[in-house]
Amino acid sequence: MYKKKLKHSEEVLQELLKSQGLSRRDALKLMGAASATTMLGSSPAMASSDVNAAAGSDKKAKIVIVGGGAGGIMAAARLRRSASNAEIILIAPNAIHLYQPGQVFMAAGLYTEADIQHKNSNLIPDGVKWLKDTVTEFNPDNNKVLTKDNGEITYDFLVVATGLDYAYEDIEGMSADLVGTKGISSVYLNNPAEGTAKGGTATHEWFKQLRAAAEKASPDNPVNAIYTQPDTPIKCGGAPQKILYLSDDYLRGNGPVGGSDVHNNVKSYFCKKGNTLFGVPDYNKTLVERITPMYGNITDKFNHVLRKIDADKKIATFEHTYTVKGDYDEDLEEYDIINKTENVAMPYDFIHIVPPMKPAGAVAASPLGWQKGSAKGWLEADKYTLQHRRYSNVFGIGDILGVPKGKTGGSARHHGPILQDNLVAAMEGKELTAKFDGYTVCPLKTQYGEVMLAEFNYKGKAPSFPLDPSEPRWIWWAFDLYMLKPMYWHLMMRGWM
Ligand SMILES: Cc1cc2nc3c(=O)[nH]c(=O)nc-3n(C[C@H](O)[C@H](O)[C@H](O)COP(=O)(O)OP(=O)(O)OC[C@H]3O[C@@H](n4cnc5c(N)ncnc54)[C@H](O)[C@@H]3O)c2cc1C
């Protein structure tokens, strides 16, 4: 049971602290430092990315920020402080702001939707004009955007903070409306413009339905559960596995309601592109060698990408890519490698679908996106300075950035001071010296009561803390569950950390 496990984890924590000569007071400091260094951190962000102290500018300029999610609100708060004479306009349709990482805790039955909602009017800083509107067209050649209700808005500097869009419909037979019906769920489903997070609520119901079915099944006649991950970039790349492990642990009776261990009555399949569970080797090792075997009922189906679903018949069809050895090439003195693709139909009782994700529509349709290649449509920003590579008065923050890493709130947090410094430098006509290092954080919930705090950047593993980051720990679970959310609202959204 979850409470029992917490007690146990508490004992483990005490032992850990004792062995390291740390007091409980030190532990709390540690958690503060940890949160500061990850999603919400202040000075550690500066340490991990190369940032000058934002000097500020008293130049007159009109700055337009598009998008009022994590990145947009943070950019508004930071720029309001650093650009004292600038007119700052935030174009954002949403009255409610969502703390999206909390959708996983909603699925786990530990948060409600109300827990992750906050009025945007309380977050938008004084001195920033809020235009409750949506940008329908970006026109960077003429320094203006077109809005749905307020016509054209011109700017001297533009900050693009639109996040990304889901593309459930890119899976044949699938639509967002199916989430919460016919054994289908998807923790990601939300509507940032409306401030609702159906995916969290529906996935908790799905946990309960899966458990109810497992209680009636047996290892010889098991329930089939499929968990998918698409082949597009996604925000919070660890969330597909968070749901896999938390739902399996819920079956073991470790969720908030407890119950007997029925997880062996469920056969779980995790289907994704590629042949690793995590791109950083040390974190992958923990997942492959310890977490997957710990559950025992999970089969990883690598290079399986969901392409089609028959919701009525409960059949999911995957594109399976693989290679076979061809003829021996005498000249090259090696065998040809032949790429093959086949469709694999898998019946299921329950399926958790992570949608393909794509750049926000208005950005993708504009000249601001990469024009070709795998990043096509995502904001064509320099991966270090976050400045647009073709339009020097345009900057980006958050998930919309077409840079190699960093589609997490923690990354947006680290983009904040870089954007602040570099946009102010651009206003002053100075060189842009602040550099984003690719910081990304994934608090991967490996079971109820434990999180592996996977932090990495362009160079690889990037722990901000002197504890082995590949080790799942209760302390990270506790700060993720109890501390990150208030810090997000009160410090990160204010641009203080
Ligand atoms: C299930 C889940 C779990 C997650 N877990 C974690 C985690 O554990 N740790 C972590 O760090 N991150 C996590 N994240 C990711 C994190 O929430 C995002 O990376 C973060 O919110 C990105 O901020 P953003 O400002 O780029 O986008 P968003 O916060 O999505 O905001 C974008 C805003 O732009 C608006 N917008 C879009 N187009 C337009 C337009 N044309 N005009 C005006 N406004 C527009 C949208 O309405 C939205 O309000 C998770 C996300 C989900 C969904």
Coordinates of C-alpha atoms and ligand atoms in Angstrom, one line a residue:
M1 CA 0.0 0.0 0.0
Y2 CA 1.2 3.5 -0.9
K3 CA 1.1 4.8 2.7
K4 CA 2.9 1.8 4.0
K5 CA 5.5 2.3 1.2
L6 CA 5.9 5.9 2.2
K7 CA 6.6 4.9 5.8
H8 CA 9.1 2.4 4.5
S9 CA 10.6 5.0 2.2
E10 CA 10.8 7.4 5.2
E11 CA 12.8 4.8 7.0
V12 CA 15.0 4.3 4.0
L13 CA 15.5 8.0 3.7
Q14 CA 16.5 8.3 7.4
E15 CA 19.1 5.6 6.8
L16 CA 20.3 7.3 3.7
L17 CA 20.6 10.6 5.5
K18 CA 22.4 9.0 8.5
S19 CA 24.8 7.2 6.2
Q20 CA 25.7 10.5 4.6
G21 CA 25.8 12.4 7.8
L22 CA 22.8 14.5 6.8
S23 CA 20.0 15.7 9.2
R24 CA 16.4 16.0 8.2
R25 CA 17.0 19.8 8.1
D26 CA 19.7 19.1 5.5
A27 CA 17.3 16.9 3.6
L28 CA 14.8 19.7 3.4
K29 CA 17.5 22.1 2.2
L30 CA 18.5 19.4 -0.3
M31 CA 15.0 19.3 -1.6
G32 CA 14.9 23.0 -1.9
A33 CA 18.2 23.0 -3.8
A34 CA 17.0 20.1 -5.9
S35 CA 13.8 21.9 -6.9
A36 CA 15.8 25.0 -7.5
T37 CA 18.2 23.1 -9.8
T38 CA 15.5 21.3 -11.8
M39 CA 12.2 22.6 -13.0
L40 CA 12.2 25.7 -10.9
G41 CA 15.8 26.5 -10.1
S42 CA 17.4 29.9 -10.1
S43 CA 21.1 30.1 -9.6
P44 CA 21.7 26.5 -10.7
A45 CA 20.1 27.3 -14.0
M46 CA 22.6 30.0 -14.4
A47 CA 25.3 27.5 -13.5
S48 CA 24.2 24.9 -15.9
S49 CA 23.7 27.3 -18.8
D50 CA 26.0 30.1 -19.7
V51 CA 24.1 33.3 -18.7
N52 CA 25.2 36.8 -17.9
A53 CA 23.4 38.6 -15.1
A54 CA 20.6 40.3 -17.1
A55 CA 21.8 43.9 -17.1
G56 CA 18.6 45.4 -18.3
S57 CA 17.7 48.1 -20.8
D58 CA 15.9 51.3 -20.6
K59 CA 15.4 51.5 -24.3
K60 CA 11.9 52.1 -25.7
A61 CA 10.6 49.1 -27.6
K62 CA 7.4 47.1 -28.2
I63 CA 7.8 43.5 -27.2
V64 CA 5.0 41.0 -28.1
I65 CA 4.9 37.6 -26.4
V66 CA 2.6 35.0 -28.0
G67 CA 1.4 32.2 -25.7
G68 CA 0.5 32.3 -22.0
G69 CA 1.7 28.9 -20.8
A70 CA 4.9 28.1 -18.8
G71 CA 7.3 29.8 -21.2
G72 CA 5.2 32.9 -22.1
I73 CA 4.3 33.9 -18.5
M74 CA 7.9 33.4 -17.4
A75 CA 9.2 35.5 -20.3
A76 CA 6.7 38.3 -19.4
A77 CA 7.8 38.3 -15.8
R78 CA 11.5 38.4 -16.6
L79 CA 11.3 41.0 -19.4
R80 CA 9.1 43.3 -17.4
R81 CA 11.9 43.6 -14.9
S82 CA 14.7 43.9 -17.4
A83 CA 13.2 46.2 -20.0
S84 CA 11.9 49.0 -17.9
N85 CA 10.7 51.3 -20.7
A86 CA 9.4 48.6 -23.1
E87 CA 5.7 48.2 -23.9
I88 CA 5.1 44.5 -23.3
I89 CA 2.0 42.8 -24.8
L90 CA 1.1 39.2 -24.0
I91 CA -1.3 37.5 -26.5
A92 CA -2.8 34.5 -24.8
P93 CA -6.3 33.1 -25.1
N94 CA -6.4 31.2 -21.8
A95 CA -8.1 32.5 -18.7
I96 CA -6.9 29.4 -16.8
H97 CA -3.2 28.3 -16.7
L98 CA -2.5 24.6 -16.3
Y99 CA 0.4 23.0 -14.4
Q100 CA 0.7 20.3 -17.0
P101 CA 3.2 18.0 -15.2
G102 CA 0.5 17.5 -12.5
Q103 CA -1.6 15.6 -15.1
V104 CA 0.5 12.5 -14.2
F105 CA -0.3 12.9 -10.5
M106 CA -4.0 13.3 -11.5
A107 CA -3.7 9.9 -13.3
A108 CA -2.1 8.5 -10.2
G109 CA -5.1 9.6 -8.2
L110 CA -3.1 12.1 -6.1
Y111 CA -4.2 15.5 -7.7
T112 CA -7.5 16.7 -9.0
E113 CA -7.9 18.9 -12.1
A114 CA -8.6 21.9 -9.7
D115 CA -5.1 21.3 -8.1
I116 CA -3.4 22.1 -11.4
Q117 CA -5.4 25.1 -12.4
H118 CA -4.6 28.7 -11.7
K119 CA -6.1 32.0 -13.0
N120 CA -3.9 33.5 -15.6
S121 CA -4.9 37.0 -14.5
N122 CA -3.1 36.3 -11.2
L123 CA 0.1 35.2 -13.0
I124 CA 0.5 37.9 -15.6
P125 CA 2.7 40.6 -14.1
D126 CA 1.6 44.2 -13.6
G127 CA 2.7 46.4 -16.4
V128 CA 2.2 43.7 -19.0
K129 CA -0.8 44.2 -21.3
W130 CA -2.8 41.0 -21.7
L131 CA -4.6 40.6 -25.0
K132 CA -7.0 37.7 -24.5
D133 CA -6.7 36.6 -28.1
T134 CA -5.1 34.1 -30.5
V135 CA -2.5 34.8 -33.2
T136 CA -3.7 33.4 -36.5
E137 CA -0.8 34.5 -38.6
F138 CA 2.9 35.5 -38.0
N139 CA 4.3 38.0 -40.5
P140 CA 8.0 38.3 -39.5
D141 CA 9.0 40.1 -42.7
N142 CA 6.8 43.0 -41.7
N143 CA 7.2 42.7 -37.9
K144 CA 3.6 42.0 -37.1
V145 CA 1.1 39.3 -36.1
L146 CA -2.5 39.0 -37.1
T147 CA -4.9 38.1 -34.2
K148 CA -8.3 36.5 -34.3
D149 CA -10.2 39.5 -32.7
N150 CA -7.8 42.4 -32.5
G151 CA -6.5 42.7 -36.0
E152 CA -2.8 43.3 -36.7
I153 CA -0.3 43.9 -33.9
T154 CA 3.2 45.3 -34.8
Y155 CA 6.3 44.7 -32.7
D156 CA 10.0 45.5 -32.4
F157 CA 10.7 42.2 -30.7
L158 CA 8.7 39.0 -30.8
V159 CA 8.8 36.1 -28.3
V160 CA 7.2 32.9 -29.6
A161 CA 5.9 30.7 -26.7
T162 CA 3.0 28.8 -28.3
G163 CA 4.0 25.3 -27.2
L164 CA 3.0 22.4 -29.4
D165 CA -0.2 20.8 -30.7
Y166 CA -1.4 17.2 -30.4
A167 CA -2.2 15.2 -33.5
Y168 CA -4.3 12.3 -32.3
E169 CA -5.9 12.3 -35.8
D170 CA -2.6 11.3 -37.4
I171 CA -3.3 7.9 -36.0
E172 CA -5.9 6.4 -38.4
G173 CA -9.2 5.8 -36.5
M174 CA -8.1 7.9 -33.5
S175 CA -9.4 11.2 -32.2
A176 CA -9.2 13.1 -28.9
D177 CA -12.9 12.3 -28.3
L178 CA -12.1 8.6 -27.9
V179 CA -10.1 9.3 -24.8
G180 CA -12.0 8.0 -21.8
T181 CA -14.0 5.5 -23.9
K182 CA -13.6 1.9 -25.1
G183 CA -10.5 1.2 -23.0
I184 CA -8.6 4.1 -24.4
S185 CA -6.8 6.7 -22.4
S186 CA -4.1 9.4 -22.8
V187 CA -2.7 11.3 -19.9
Y188 CA -1.5 14.1 -22.2
L189 CA -4.9 15.2 -23.3
N190 CA -5.5 18.8 -22.3
N191 CA -6.7 22.1 -23.8
P192 CA -4.3 24.8 -22.6
A193 CA -6.5 27.5 -24.3
E194 CA -9.5 26.3 -22.2
G195 CA -7.5 25.3 -19.1
T196 CA -8.8 21.8 -18.9
A197 CA -6.9 18.5 -18.5
K198 CA -9.2 15.7 -19.4
G199 CA -6.3 13.3 -19.9
G200 CA -5.4 13.3 -16.2
T201 CA -9.0 12.5 -15.0
A202 CA -9.6 9.9 -17.8
T203 CA -6.4 8.1 -17.1
H204 CA -7.2 7.8 -13.4
E205 CA -10.5 6.2 -14.3
W206 CA -8.6 4.0 -16.7
F207 CA -6.3 2.9 -13.9
K208 CA -9.4 1.9 -11.9
Q209 CA -11.0 0.1 -14.8
L210 CA -7.7 -1.8 -15.6
R211 CA -7.5 -2.9 -12.0
A212 CA -11.2 -4.0 -11.9
A213 CA -10.6 -6.1 -15.1
A214 CA -7.3 -7.5 -13.6
E215 CA -9.2 -8.6 -10.5
K216 CA -11.4 -10.8 -12.6
A217 CA -8.5 -12.2 -14.8
S218 CA -5.7 -14.6 -14.1
P219 CA -2.1 -15.1 -15.4
D220 CA -3.5 -17.8 -17.8
N221 CA -6.2 -15.6 -19.0
P222 CA -4.7 -12.1 -18.7
V223 CA -5.9 -8.7 -19.6
N224 CA -3.8 -7.1 -22.4
A225 CA -2.7 -3.5 -21.9
I226 CA -0.7 -1.5 -24.5
Y227 CA 1.2 1.7 -23.9
T228 CA 2.4 3.7 -26.9
Q229 CA 4.9 6.4 -27.6
P230 CA 4.9 8.2 -31.0
D231 CA 7.9 8.8 -33.4
T232 CA 7.6 12.6 -33.2
P233 CA 9.2 14.9 -30.6
I234 CA 7.1 14.9 -27.5
K235 CA 6.9 17.1 -24.4
C236 CA 8.1 15.3 -21.3
G237 CA 9.6 12.3 -23.0
G238 CA 9.4 10.2 -19.8
A239 CA 5.6 10.6 -19.3
P240 CA 4.7 7.5 -21.5
Q241 CA 6.7 5.4 -19.1
K242 CA 5.5 7.2 -16.0
I243 CA 2.0 5.9 -16.8
L244 CA 3.3 2.4 -17.6
Y245 CA 5.0 2.0 -14.3
L246 CA 2.4 3.8 -12.1
S247 CA -0.5 1.9 -13.5
D248 CA 1.4 -1.4 -13.0
D249 CA 2.2 -0.4 -9.5
Y250 CA -1.4 0.5 -9.0
L251 CA -2.2 -3.1 -9.9
R252 CA 0.3 -4.2 -7.3
G253 CA -1.8 -2.5 -4.7
N254 CA 0.6 0.4 -4.1
G255 CA -1.8 3.2 -5.2
P256 CA -3.7 5.4 -2.8
V257 CA -6.6 2.8 -2.5
G258 CA -4.3 -0.2 -2.0
G259 CA -5.8 -3.6 -2.7
S260 CA -4.2 -7.0 -3.5
D261 CA -1.4 -7.5 -6.0
V262 CA -3.1 -8.4 -9.4
H263 CA -0.4 -7.1 -11.7
N264 CA 0.5 -10.6 -13.0
N265 CA -3.1 -10.9 -14.4
V266 CA -2.1 -8.2 -16.9
K267 CA 0.3 -8.5 -19.8
S268 CA 1.7 -5.0 -20.6
Y269 CA 3.3 -4.0 -23.9
F270 CA 5.3 -0.8 -24.2
C271 CA 5.6 0.2 -27.9
K272 CA 7.9 2.8 -29.2
K273 CA 10.4 3.8 -31.9
G274 CA 14.0 3.1 -31.3
N275 CA 15.5 0.3 -29.2
T276 CA 16.2 2.0 -25.9
L277 CA 13.9 3.1 -23.1
F278 CA 15.8 6.3 -22.5
G279 CA 18.3 8.2 -24.7
V280 CA 20.9 8.7 -21.9
P281 CA 22.7 5.4 -21.2
D282 CA 22.8 5.5 -17.4
Y283 CA 19.1 6.2 -17.1
N284 CA 18.3 3.6 -19.7
K285 CA 20.3 1.0 -17.7
T286 CA 18.2 1.6 -14.6
L287 CA 15.0 1.2 -16.6
V288 CA 16.1 -1.9 -18.5
E289 CA 18.0 -3.7 -15.8
R290 CA 16.0 -2.8 -12.7
I291 CA 12.6 -1.3 -13.4
T292 CA 11.3 -3.5 -16.2
P293 CA 12.4 -6.7 -14.5
M294 CA 11.0 -5.5 -11.2
Y295 CA 7.5 -5.6 -12.7
G296 CA 8.0 -8.8 -14.7
N297 CA 4.8 -8.5 -16.8
I298 CA 6.1 -5.7 -19.2
T299 CA 7.3 -6.5 -22.7
D300 CA 9.1 -3.8 -24.6
K301 CA 8.1 -3.7 -28.3
F302 CA 10.9 -1.6 -29.8
N303 CA 10.5 0.0 -33.2
H304 CA 6.7 -0.4 -33.0
V305 CA 4.8 2.9 -33.8
L306 CA 1.0 3.1 -33.5
R307 CA -0.5 3.9 -36.9
K308 CA -4.1 2.8 -36.7
I309 CA -6.7 1.9 -34.2
D310 CA -10.0 0.1 -34.5
A311 CA -11.6 1.3 -31.3
D312 CA -14.7 -0.9 -31.6
K313 CA -12.8 -4.2 -32.3
K314 CA -10.0 -3.1 -29.9
I315 CA -7.2 -3.7 -32.3
A316 CA -4.1 -1.5 -32.6
T317 CA -2.0 -1.7 -35.7
F318 CA 1.7 -0.8 -35.4
E319 CA 4.4 -0.1 -38.0
H320 CA 7.2 -2.4 -37.1
T321 CA 10.6 -1.5 -38.6
Y322 CA 13.5 -3.9 -38.5
T323 CA 16.6 -4.9 -40.6
V324 CA 17.6 -8.2 -42.1
K325 CA 21.0 -9.4 -43.4
G326 CA 21.1 -9.3 -47.2
D327 CA 23.6 -10.7 -49.7
Y328 CA 27.3 -10.6 -49.1
D329 CA 29.0 -7.7 -50.9
E330 CA 32.4 -8.9 -52.2
D331 CA 33.7 -5.4 -52.9
L332 CA 32.7 -4.0 -49.5
E333 CA 33.4 -7.3 -47.8
E334 CA 30.3 -7.0 -45.7
Y335 CA 26.6 -8.1 -45.8
D336 CA 24.0 -5.6 -47.1
I337 CA 21.6 -4.5 -44.4
I338 CA 18.0 -4.4 -45.7
N339 CA 15.4 -2.2 -44.0
K340 CA 12.0 -3.9 -43.7
T341 CA 8.6 -2.6 -42.5
E342 CA 5.6 -4.7 -41.5
N343 CA 2.2 -4.0 -40.0
V344 CA 1.6 -5.7 -36.7
A345 CA -2.0 -5.9 -35.4
M346 CA -2.2 -6.3 -31.7
P347 CA -5.5 -6.9 -29.9
Y348 CA -5.9 -5.1 -26.5
D349 CA -8.3 -4.6 -23.7
F350 CA -6.8 -1.3 -22.6
I351 CA -4.6 1.1 -24.4
H352 CA -2.8 4.3 -23.3
I353 CA -2.0 6.4 -26.3
V354 CA 0.5 9.2 -26.4
P355 CA -0.4 11.4 -29.4
P356 CA 2.0 12.4 -32.2
M357 CA 3.0 16.0 -31.4
K358 CA 3.7 18.9 -33.9
P359 CA 4.6 22.6 -33.7
A360 CA 1.7 24.9 -32.9
G361 CA -0.3 25.4 -36.1
A362 CA 0.2 29.2 -36.6
V363 CA 4.0 28.8 -36.3
A364 CA 4.2 25.8 -38.6
A365 CA 2.3 27.7 -41.2
S366 CA 4.5 30.7 -41.0
P367 CA 8.0 31.5 -42.3
L368 CA 9.3 31.2 -38.6
G369 CA 9.6 27.4 -38.7
W370 CA 12.5 25.3 -40.0
Q371 CA 11.9 25.1 -43.7
K372 CA 13.0 21.5 -44.1
G373 CA 14.4 18.5 -42.4
S374 CA 13.2 16.6 -39.3
A375 CA 12.6 19.9 -37.4
K376 CA 10.4 21.3 -40.2
G377 CA 7.8 23.7 -38.7
W378 CA 9.4 24.0 -35.3
L379 CA 10.8 27.5 -34.5
E380 CA 14.1 27.9 -36.3
A381 CA 16.0 29.1 -33.3
D382 CA 19.7 29.0 -32.5
K383 CA 20.1 26.1 -30.1
Y384 CA 22.3 28.2 -27.7
T385 CA 21.0 31.8 -27.9
L386 CA 17.3 30.9 -28.6
Q387 CA 17.3 33.8 -31.2
H388 CA 15.7 33.1 -34.5
R389 CA 18.3 32.2 -37.1
R390 CA 16.8 34.3 -39.9
Y391 CA 14.8 37.0 -38.0
S392 CA 17.1 38.6 -35.4
N393 CA 14.3 40.3 -33.5
V394 CA 12.5 37.0 -32.9
F395 CA 13.2 34.7 -29.9
G396 CA 11.6 31.5 -28.6
I397 CA 10.9 29.8 -25.3
G398 CA 9.5 26.4 -24.4
D399 CA 8.3 23.5 -26.4
I400 CA 8.0 25.3 -29.7
L401 CA 11.7 25.7 -30.0
G402 CA 13.2 23.6 -32.8
V403 CA 16.3 22.7 -30.8
P404 CA 17.7 19.2 -30.2
K405 CA 16.6 18.9 -26.5
G406 CA 14.4 20.5 -24.0
K407 CA 10.6 20.0 -24.3
T408 CA 9.9 20.2 -20.6
G409 CA 8.8 22.8 -18.2
G410 CA 12.2 22.5 -16.5
S411 CA 13.8 23.4 -19.9
A412 CA 11.5 26.4 -20.3
R413 CA 12.7 27.4 -16.9
H414 CA 16.3 27.3 -18.1
H415 CA 15.3 29.1 -21.3
G416 CA 14.0 32.0 -19.3
P417 CA 17.2 33.7 -18.2
I418 CA 18.8 33.0 -21.6
L419 CA 16.0 34.7 -23.4
Q420 CA 15.9 37.6 -20.9
D421 CA 19.7 38.2 -21.3
N422 CA 19.8 37.9 -25.0
L423 CA 16.7 39.8 -25.9
V424 CA 17.9 42.7 -23.7
A425 CA 21.3 42.5 -25.3
A426 CA 19.6 42.7 -28.7
M427 CA 17.7 45.8 -27.6
E428 CA 21.0 47.3 -26.6
G429 CA 22.6 46.3 -29.9
K430 CA 25.1 44.2 -28.0
E431 CA 26.4 40.7 -28.7
L432 CA 24.3 37.8 -27.5
T433 CA 26.4 35.9 -25.0
A434 CA 24.0 33.8 -22.9
K435 CA 23.8 30.2 -24.0
F436 CA 21.2 27.4 -23.3
D437 CA 23.0 24.1 -22.6
G438 CA 20.1 21.8 -23.6
Y439 CA 19.0 21.3 -20.0
T440 CA 16.1 18.8 -19.8
V441 CA 14.6 17.2 -16.7
C442 CA 12.4 14.2 -16.4
P443 CA 11.2 13.2 -12.9
L444 CA 10.5 9.6 -14.0
K445 CA 8.0 8.0 -11.6
T446 CA 9.2 4.4 -11.5
Q447 CA 6.6 3.4 -8.9
Y448 CA 4.4 5.1 -6.3
G449 CA 6.8 6.7 -3.9
E450 CA 9.9 6.7 -6.2
V451 CA 11.2 9.0 -8.9
M452 CA 14.4 8.8 -10.9
L453 CA 15.4 12.4 -11.4
A454 CA 16.8 12.1 -15.0
E455 CA 18.6 15.4 -15.8
F456 CA 20.6 15.8 -19.0
N457 CA 21.7 18.4 -21.5
Y458 CA 23.3 18.5 -25.0
K459 CA 26.4 16.8 -23.6
G460 CA 24.7 13.9 -21.7
K461 CA 23.9 13.3 -18.0
A462 CA 23.7 16.6 -16.1
P463 CA 22.9 16.0 -12.5
S464 CA 22.6 19.2 -10.5
F465 CA 23.0 17.4 -7.3
P466 CA 25.7 15.1 -5.7
L467 CA 23.5 12.0 -5.6
D468 CA 23.5 9.3 -8.3
P469 CA 20.7 10.6 -10.5
S470 CA 20.1 7.1 -12.0
E471 CA 18.9 5.9 -8.7
P472 CA 15.1 6.2 -8.1
R473 CA 14.5 7.8 -4.7
W474 CA 11.7 8.7 -2.4
I475 CA 13.1 12.2 -1.8
W476 CA 12.5 13.1 -5.5
W477 CA 9.0 11.8 -5.4
A478 CA 8.3 13.9 -2.3
F479 CA 9.6 17.1 -3.8
D480 CA 7.9 16.4 -7.1
L481 CA 4.5 15.7 -5.4
Y482 CA 4.6 18.4 -2.7
M483 CA 7.0 21.1 -3.6
L484 CA 7.3 21.7 -7.4
K485 CA 3.7 22.8 -7.9
P486 CA 3.7 25.7 -5.4
M487 CA 7.1 26.7 -6.5
Y488 CA 5.9 26.7 -10.1
W489 CA 3.0 29.1 -9.3
H490 CA 4.8 31.3 -6.8
L491 CA 8.4 31.5 -8.0
M492 CA 8.9 30.2 -11.5
M493 CA 5.8 32.0 -13.0
R494 CA 7.0 35.2 -11.3
G495 CA 10.4 34.8 -13.0
W496 CA 12.1 34.7 -9.6
M497 CA 13.7 31.3 -10.0
Ligands
LIG1 C1 1.3 14.8 -19.1 C2 2.5 15.8 -19.0 C3 3.5 15.6 -18.1 C4 4.5 16.5 -18.1 N1 5.5 16.3 -17.1 C5 6.5 17.2 -17.0 C6 7.5 17.1 -15.9 O1 7.4 16.2 -15.1 N2 8.5 18.0 -15.9 C7 8.6 19.0 -16.7 O2 9.5 19.9 -16.6 N3 7.7 19.2 -17.8 C8 6.6 18.3 -17.9 N4 5.7 18.5 -18.9 C9 5.9 19.4 -20.0 C10 5.6 20.9 -19.6 O3 4.3 21.0 -19.1 C11 5.8 21.7 -20.9 O4 7.1 21.4 -21.4 C12 5.6 23.2 -20.7 O5 4.3 23.5 -20.3 C13 6.0 24.0 -21.9 O6 5.7 25.3 -21.8 P1 5.3 26.2 -23.1 O7 5.0 27.5 -22.6 O8 6.2 25.9 -24.2 O9 3.9 25.5 -23.6 P2 2.5 25.5 -22.9 O10 2.7 25.6 -21.4 O11 1.7 24.4 -23.4 O12 1.8 26.9 -23.3 C14 1.6 27.3 -24.6 C15 0.5 28.3 -24.7 O13 0.5 28.9 -25.9 C16 -0.9 29.1 -26.3 N5 -0.9 29.2 -27.8 C17 -0.7 28.3 -28.7 N6 -0.9 28.8 -30.0 C18 -1.2 30.1 -29.8 C19 -1.5 31.2 -30.7 N7 -1.5 31.0 -32.0 N8 -1.8 32.4 -30.1 C20 -1.8 32.6 -28.8 N9 -1.5 31.6 -27.9 C21 -1.2 30.4 -28.4 C22 -1.6 27.8 -25.8 O14 -3.0 28.0 -25.6 C23 -0.9 27.6 -24.4 O15 -1.5 28.3 -23.4 C24 4.6 17.6 -18.9 C25 3.5 17.8 -19.8 C26 2.5 17.0 -19.9 C27 1.3 17.2 -20.8

